[in-house]
mmCIF file of C-alpha atoms in Angstrom:
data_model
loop_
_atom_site.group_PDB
_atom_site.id
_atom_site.type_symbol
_atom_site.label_atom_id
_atom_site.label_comp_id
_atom_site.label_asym_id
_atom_site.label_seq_id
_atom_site.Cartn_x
_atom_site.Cartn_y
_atom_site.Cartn_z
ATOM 1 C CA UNK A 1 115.321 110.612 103.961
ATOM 2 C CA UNK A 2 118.261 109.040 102.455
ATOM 3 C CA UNK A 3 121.001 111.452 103.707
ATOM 4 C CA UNK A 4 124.421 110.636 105.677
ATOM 5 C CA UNK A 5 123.170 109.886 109.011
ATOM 6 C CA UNK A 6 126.521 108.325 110.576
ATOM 7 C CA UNK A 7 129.919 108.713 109.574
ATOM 8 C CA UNK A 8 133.288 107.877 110.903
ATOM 9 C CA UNK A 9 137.165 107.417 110.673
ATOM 10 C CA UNK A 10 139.519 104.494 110.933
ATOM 11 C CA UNK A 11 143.116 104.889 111.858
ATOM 12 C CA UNK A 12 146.111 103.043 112.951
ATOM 13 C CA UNK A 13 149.140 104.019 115.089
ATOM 14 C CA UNK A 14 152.363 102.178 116.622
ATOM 15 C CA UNK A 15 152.836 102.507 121.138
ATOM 16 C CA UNK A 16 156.080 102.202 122.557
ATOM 17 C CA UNK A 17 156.829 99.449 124.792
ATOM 18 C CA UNK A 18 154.064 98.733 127.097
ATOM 19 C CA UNK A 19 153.622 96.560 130.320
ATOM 20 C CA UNK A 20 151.162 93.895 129.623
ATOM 21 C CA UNK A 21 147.898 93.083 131.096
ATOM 22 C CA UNK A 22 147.421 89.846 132.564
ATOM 23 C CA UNK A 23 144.875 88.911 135.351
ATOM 24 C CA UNK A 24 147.536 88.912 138.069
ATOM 25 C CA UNK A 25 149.082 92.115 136.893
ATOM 26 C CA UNK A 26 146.263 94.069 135.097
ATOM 27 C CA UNK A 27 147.949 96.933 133.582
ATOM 28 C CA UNK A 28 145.958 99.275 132.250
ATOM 29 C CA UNK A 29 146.805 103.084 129.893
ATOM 30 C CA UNK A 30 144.321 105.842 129.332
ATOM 31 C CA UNK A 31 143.525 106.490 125.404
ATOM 32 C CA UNK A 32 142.106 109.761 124.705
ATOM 33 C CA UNK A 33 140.523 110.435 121.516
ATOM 34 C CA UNK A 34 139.639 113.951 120.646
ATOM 35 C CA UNK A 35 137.513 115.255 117.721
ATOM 36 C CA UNK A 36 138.682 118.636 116.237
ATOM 37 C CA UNK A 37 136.502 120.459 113.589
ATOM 38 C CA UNK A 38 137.896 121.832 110.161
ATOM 39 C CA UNK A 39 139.218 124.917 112.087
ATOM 40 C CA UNK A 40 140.884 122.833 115.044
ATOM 41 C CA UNK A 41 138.142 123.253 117.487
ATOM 42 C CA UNK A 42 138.109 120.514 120.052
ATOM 43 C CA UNK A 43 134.023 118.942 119.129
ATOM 44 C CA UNK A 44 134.544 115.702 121.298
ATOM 45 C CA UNK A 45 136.670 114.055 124.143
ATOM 46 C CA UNK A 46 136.255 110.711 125.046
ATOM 47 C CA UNK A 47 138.909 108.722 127.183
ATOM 48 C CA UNK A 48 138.794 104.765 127.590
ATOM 49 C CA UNK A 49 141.077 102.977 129.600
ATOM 50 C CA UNK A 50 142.461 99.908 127.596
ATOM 51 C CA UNK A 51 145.042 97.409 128.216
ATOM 52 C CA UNK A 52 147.826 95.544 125.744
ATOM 53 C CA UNK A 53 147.477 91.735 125.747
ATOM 54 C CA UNK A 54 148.398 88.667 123.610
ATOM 55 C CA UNK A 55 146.525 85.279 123.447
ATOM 56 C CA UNK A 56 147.605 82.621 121.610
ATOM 57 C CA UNK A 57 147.087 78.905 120.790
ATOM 58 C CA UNK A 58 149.929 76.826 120.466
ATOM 59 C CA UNK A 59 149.270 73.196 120.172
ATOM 60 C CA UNK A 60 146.758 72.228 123.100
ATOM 61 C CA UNK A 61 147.937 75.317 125.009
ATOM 62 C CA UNK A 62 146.427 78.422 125.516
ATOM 63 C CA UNK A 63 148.792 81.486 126.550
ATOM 64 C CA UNK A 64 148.212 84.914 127.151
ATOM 65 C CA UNK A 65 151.275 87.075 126.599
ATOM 66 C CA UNK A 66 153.051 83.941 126.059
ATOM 67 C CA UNK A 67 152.744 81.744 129.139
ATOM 68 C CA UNK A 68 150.286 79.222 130.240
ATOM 69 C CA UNK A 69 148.230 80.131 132.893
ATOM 70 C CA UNK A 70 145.897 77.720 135.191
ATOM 71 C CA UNK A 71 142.493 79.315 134.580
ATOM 72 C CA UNK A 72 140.869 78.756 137.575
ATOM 73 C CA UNK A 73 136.864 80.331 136.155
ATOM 74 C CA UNK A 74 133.353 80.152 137.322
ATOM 75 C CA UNK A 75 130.097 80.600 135.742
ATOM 76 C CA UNK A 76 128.625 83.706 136.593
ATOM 77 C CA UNK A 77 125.352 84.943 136.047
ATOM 78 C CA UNK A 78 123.921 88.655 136.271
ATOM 79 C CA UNK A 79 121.891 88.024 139.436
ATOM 80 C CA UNK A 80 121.095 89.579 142.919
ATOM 81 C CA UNK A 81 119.496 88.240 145.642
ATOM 82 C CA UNK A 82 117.923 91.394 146.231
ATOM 83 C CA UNK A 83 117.410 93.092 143.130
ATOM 84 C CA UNK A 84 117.071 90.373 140.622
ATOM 85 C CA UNK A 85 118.156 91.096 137.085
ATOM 86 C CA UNK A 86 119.940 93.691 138.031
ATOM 87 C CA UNK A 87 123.028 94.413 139.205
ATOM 88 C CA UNK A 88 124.398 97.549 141.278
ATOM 89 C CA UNK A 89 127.954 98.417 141.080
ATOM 90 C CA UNK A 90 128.278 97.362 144.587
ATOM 91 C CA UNK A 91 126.669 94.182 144.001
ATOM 92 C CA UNK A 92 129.326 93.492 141.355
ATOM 93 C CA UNK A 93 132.187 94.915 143.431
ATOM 94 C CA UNK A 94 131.361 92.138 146.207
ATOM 95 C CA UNK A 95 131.716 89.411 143.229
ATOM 96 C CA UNK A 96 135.116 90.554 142.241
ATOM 97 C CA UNK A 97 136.201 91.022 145.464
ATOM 98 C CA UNK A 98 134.808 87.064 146.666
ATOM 99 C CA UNK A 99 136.418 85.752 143.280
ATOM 100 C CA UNK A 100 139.909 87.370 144.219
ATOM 101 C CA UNK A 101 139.435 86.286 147.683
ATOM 102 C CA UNK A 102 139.004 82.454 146.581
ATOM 103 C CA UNK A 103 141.945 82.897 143.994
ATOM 104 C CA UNK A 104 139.259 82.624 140.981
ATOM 105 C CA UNK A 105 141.286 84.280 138.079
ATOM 106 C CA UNK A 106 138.133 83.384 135.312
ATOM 107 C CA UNK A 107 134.474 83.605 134.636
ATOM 108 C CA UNK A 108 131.868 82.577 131.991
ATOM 109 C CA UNK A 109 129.632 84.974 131.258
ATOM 110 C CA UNK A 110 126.951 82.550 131.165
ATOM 111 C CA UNK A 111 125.083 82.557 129.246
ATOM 112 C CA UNK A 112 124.695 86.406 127.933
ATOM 113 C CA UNK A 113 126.799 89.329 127.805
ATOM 114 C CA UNK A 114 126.366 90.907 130.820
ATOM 115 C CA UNK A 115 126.196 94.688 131.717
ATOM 116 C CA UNK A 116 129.077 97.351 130.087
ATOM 117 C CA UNK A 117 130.305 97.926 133.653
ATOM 118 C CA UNK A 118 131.220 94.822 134.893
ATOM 119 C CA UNK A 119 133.895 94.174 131.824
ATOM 120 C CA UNK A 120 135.005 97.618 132.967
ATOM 121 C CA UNK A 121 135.762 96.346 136.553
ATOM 122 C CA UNK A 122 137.107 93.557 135.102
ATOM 123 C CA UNK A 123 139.924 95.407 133.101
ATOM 124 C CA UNK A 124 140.898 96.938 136.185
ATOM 125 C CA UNK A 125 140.476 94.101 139.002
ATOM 126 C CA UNK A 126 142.225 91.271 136.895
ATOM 127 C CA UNK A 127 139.705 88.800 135.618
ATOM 128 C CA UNK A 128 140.068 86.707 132.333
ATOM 129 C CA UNK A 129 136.087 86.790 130.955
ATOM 130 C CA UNK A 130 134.739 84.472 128.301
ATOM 131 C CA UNK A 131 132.101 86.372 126.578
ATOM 132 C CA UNK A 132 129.051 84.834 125.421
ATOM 133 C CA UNK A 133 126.476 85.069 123.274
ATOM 134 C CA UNK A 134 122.542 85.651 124.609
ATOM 135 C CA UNK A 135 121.903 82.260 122.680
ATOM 136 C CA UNK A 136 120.508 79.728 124.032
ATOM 137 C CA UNK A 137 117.699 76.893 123.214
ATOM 138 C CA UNK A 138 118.015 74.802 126.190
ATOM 139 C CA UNK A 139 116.628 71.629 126.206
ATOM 140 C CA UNK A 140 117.176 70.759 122.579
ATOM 141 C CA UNK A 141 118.754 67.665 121.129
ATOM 142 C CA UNK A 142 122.586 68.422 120.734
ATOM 143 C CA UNK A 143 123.031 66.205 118.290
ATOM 144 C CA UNK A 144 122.594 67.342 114.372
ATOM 145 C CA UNK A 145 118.932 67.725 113.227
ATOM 146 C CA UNK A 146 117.852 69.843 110.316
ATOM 147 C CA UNK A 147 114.657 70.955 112.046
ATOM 148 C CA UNK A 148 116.865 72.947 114.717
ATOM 149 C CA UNK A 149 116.480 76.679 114.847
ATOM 150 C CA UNK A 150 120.040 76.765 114.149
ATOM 151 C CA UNK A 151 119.833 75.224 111.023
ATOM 152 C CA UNK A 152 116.811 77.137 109.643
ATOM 153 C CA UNK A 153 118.035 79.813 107.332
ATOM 154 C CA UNK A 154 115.399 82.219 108.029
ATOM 155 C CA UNK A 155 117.353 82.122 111.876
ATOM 156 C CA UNK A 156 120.819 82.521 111.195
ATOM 157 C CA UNK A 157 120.405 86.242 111.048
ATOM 158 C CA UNK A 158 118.995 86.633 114.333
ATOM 159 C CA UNK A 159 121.713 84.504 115.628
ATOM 160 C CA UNK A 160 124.518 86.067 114.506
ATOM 161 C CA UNK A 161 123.304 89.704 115.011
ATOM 162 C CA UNK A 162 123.440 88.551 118.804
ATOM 163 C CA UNK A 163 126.695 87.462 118.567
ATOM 164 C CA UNK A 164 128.023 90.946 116.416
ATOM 165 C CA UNK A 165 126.150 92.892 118.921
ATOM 166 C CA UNK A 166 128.068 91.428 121.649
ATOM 167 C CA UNK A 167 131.804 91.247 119.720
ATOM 168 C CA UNK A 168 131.576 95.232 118.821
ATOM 169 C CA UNK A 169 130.422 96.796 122.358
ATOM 170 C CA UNK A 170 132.696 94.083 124.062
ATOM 171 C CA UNK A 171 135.993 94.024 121.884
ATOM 172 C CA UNK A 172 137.999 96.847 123.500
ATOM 173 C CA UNK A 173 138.255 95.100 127.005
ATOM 174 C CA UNK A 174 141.278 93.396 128.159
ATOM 175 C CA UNK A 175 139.569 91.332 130.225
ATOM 176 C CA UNK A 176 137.807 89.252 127.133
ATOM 177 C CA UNK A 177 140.121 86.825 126.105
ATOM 178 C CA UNK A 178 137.444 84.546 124.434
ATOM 179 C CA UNK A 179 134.288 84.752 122.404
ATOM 180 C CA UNK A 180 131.515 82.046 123.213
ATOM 181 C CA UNK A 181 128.741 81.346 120.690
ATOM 182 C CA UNK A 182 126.352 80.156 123.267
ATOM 183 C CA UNK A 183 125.101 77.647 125.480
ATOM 184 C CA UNK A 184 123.236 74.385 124.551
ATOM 185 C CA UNK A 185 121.826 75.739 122.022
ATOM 186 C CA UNK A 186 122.869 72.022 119.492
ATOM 187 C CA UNK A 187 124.995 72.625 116.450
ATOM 188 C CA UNK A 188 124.234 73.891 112.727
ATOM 189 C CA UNK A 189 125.081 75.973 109.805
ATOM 190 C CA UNK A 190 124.294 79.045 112.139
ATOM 191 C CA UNK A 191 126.947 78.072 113.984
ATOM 192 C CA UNK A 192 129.484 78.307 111.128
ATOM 193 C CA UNK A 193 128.568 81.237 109.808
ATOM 194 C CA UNK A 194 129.399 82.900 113.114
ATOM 195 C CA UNK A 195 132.299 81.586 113.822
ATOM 196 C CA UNK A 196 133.723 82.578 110.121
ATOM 197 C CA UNK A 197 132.439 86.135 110.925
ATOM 198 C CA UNK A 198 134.569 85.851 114.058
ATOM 199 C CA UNK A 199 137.825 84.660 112.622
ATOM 200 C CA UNK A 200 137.431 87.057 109.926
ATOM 201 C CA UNK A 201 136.437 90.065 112.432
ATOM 202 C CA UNK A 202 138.603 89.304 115.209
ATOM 203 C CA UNK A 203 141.369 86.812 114.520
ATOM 204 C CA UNK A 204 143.150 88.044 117.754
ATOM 205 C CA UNK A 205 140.826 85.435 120.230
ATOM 206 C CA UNK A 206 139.828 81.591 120.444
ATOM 207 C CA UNK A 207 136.143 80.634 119.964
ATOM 208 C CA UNK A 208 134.172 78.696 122.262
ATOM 209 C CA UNK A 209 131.292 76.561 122.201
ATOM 210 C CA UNK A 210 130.590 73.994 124.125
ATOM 211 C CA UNK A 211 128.140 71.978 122.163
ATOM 212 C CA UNK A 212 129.960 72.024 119.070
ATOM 213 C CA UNK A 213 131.641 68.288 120.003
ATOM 214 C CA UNK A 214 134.066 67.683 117.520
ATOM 215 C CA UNK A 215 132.753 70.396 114.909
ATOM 216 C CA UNK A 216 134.884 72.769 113.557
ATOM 217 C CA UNK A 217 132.879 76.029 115.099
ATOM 218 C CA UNK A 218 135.018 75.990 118.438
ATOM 219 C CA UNK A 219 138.737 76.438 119.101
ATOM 220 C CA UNK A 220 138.236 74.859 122.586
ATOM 221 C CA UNK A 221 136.517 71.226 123.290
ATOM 222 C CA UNK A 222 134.997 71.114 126.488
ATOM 223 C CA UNK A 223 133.918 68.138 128.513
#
């Protein structure tokens, strides 16, 4: 009825040194956040574990925590053989534990974000994830062509509410070194706008997508 219905607080602080978390070494600290009332009441607990990271692009090289690593990735998608769609923790356990086995240090999240848990597991197993977008219009020309959805203003909401959906559940986990817009879904203006709402939301991670060609709407040109 036009009353507060959601507040809430921002704040900053400064850590001591910290290890870093890489893939081969990923380091991880407990952050507890607890909600007191006017009187000093403890309200609300929650704990997350997090991890301290740097990525960086420095001329056609992309370093996290200042070196170069080989990225060594797969495409992944949320499937089971048994269960379909979904995904058991044990089902996702066995992935990890194949991809370490093989020396896979990477994965594509193609081409959706995938369930909470599985960025969890990998924060603490060591995987590097590229996080993408649930866009996709497969099929489509790739070159530019007004008539495509992602040049149609009445769609560039819906696309970039995907994308903003994805970036604020996803952005606490060490694991996500990347954003991806999507996946053959051609190029247009929708495009743009959500990579600006990136760069301006979360300057601290390249962009991906890998129709974008030449365009400027990717940090990263893929084959």
């Amino acid at each position: 009825e036009g009353g507060e219905v959601l507040r809430g607080a921002a704040l900053e602080t400064s850590v001591g040194p910290v290890r870093l978390w890489s893939a081969e070494e990923p380091w991880l600290y407990t952050l507890v956040v607890r909600l007191e009332d006017d009187k000093g009441a403890v309200t609300d607990v929650e704990a997350l574990r997090v991890g301290f990271r740097r990525v960086e692009i420095e001329g056609n090289r992309l370093l996290i925590n200042g070196s170069a690593p080989y990225f060594h990735g797969v495409n992944r998608h949320e499937h089971d053989e048994r269960t379909g769609k979904y995904c058991s923790l044990d089902a996702m356990l066995r992935d990890l534990r194949l991809l370490k086995q093989h020396n896979f240090n990477a994965v594509r999240c193609s081409h959706y974000p995938n369930r909470s848990l599985w960025y969890t597991l990998c924060d603490a197993y060591g995987l590097y994830v590229v996080d993408e977008a649930n866009i996709e219009t497969h099929g489509l020309a790739l070159e530019a062509n007004e008539a495509l959805l992602c040049n149609a203003p009445d769609w560039t909401q819906a696309y970039q509410e995907r994308m903003e959906r994805m970036v604020l559940r996803d952005r606490n986990h060490a694991c996500v070194f990347m954003w991806s817009l999507g996946n053959e879904a051609a190029y247009g203006r929708a495009h743009d706008v959500m990579y600006a709402w990136l760069k301006q939301n979360d300057p601290s991670r390249p962009v991906h997508y890998e129709s974008c060609g030449g365009a400027p709407a990717t940090d990263v040109l893929c084959p």
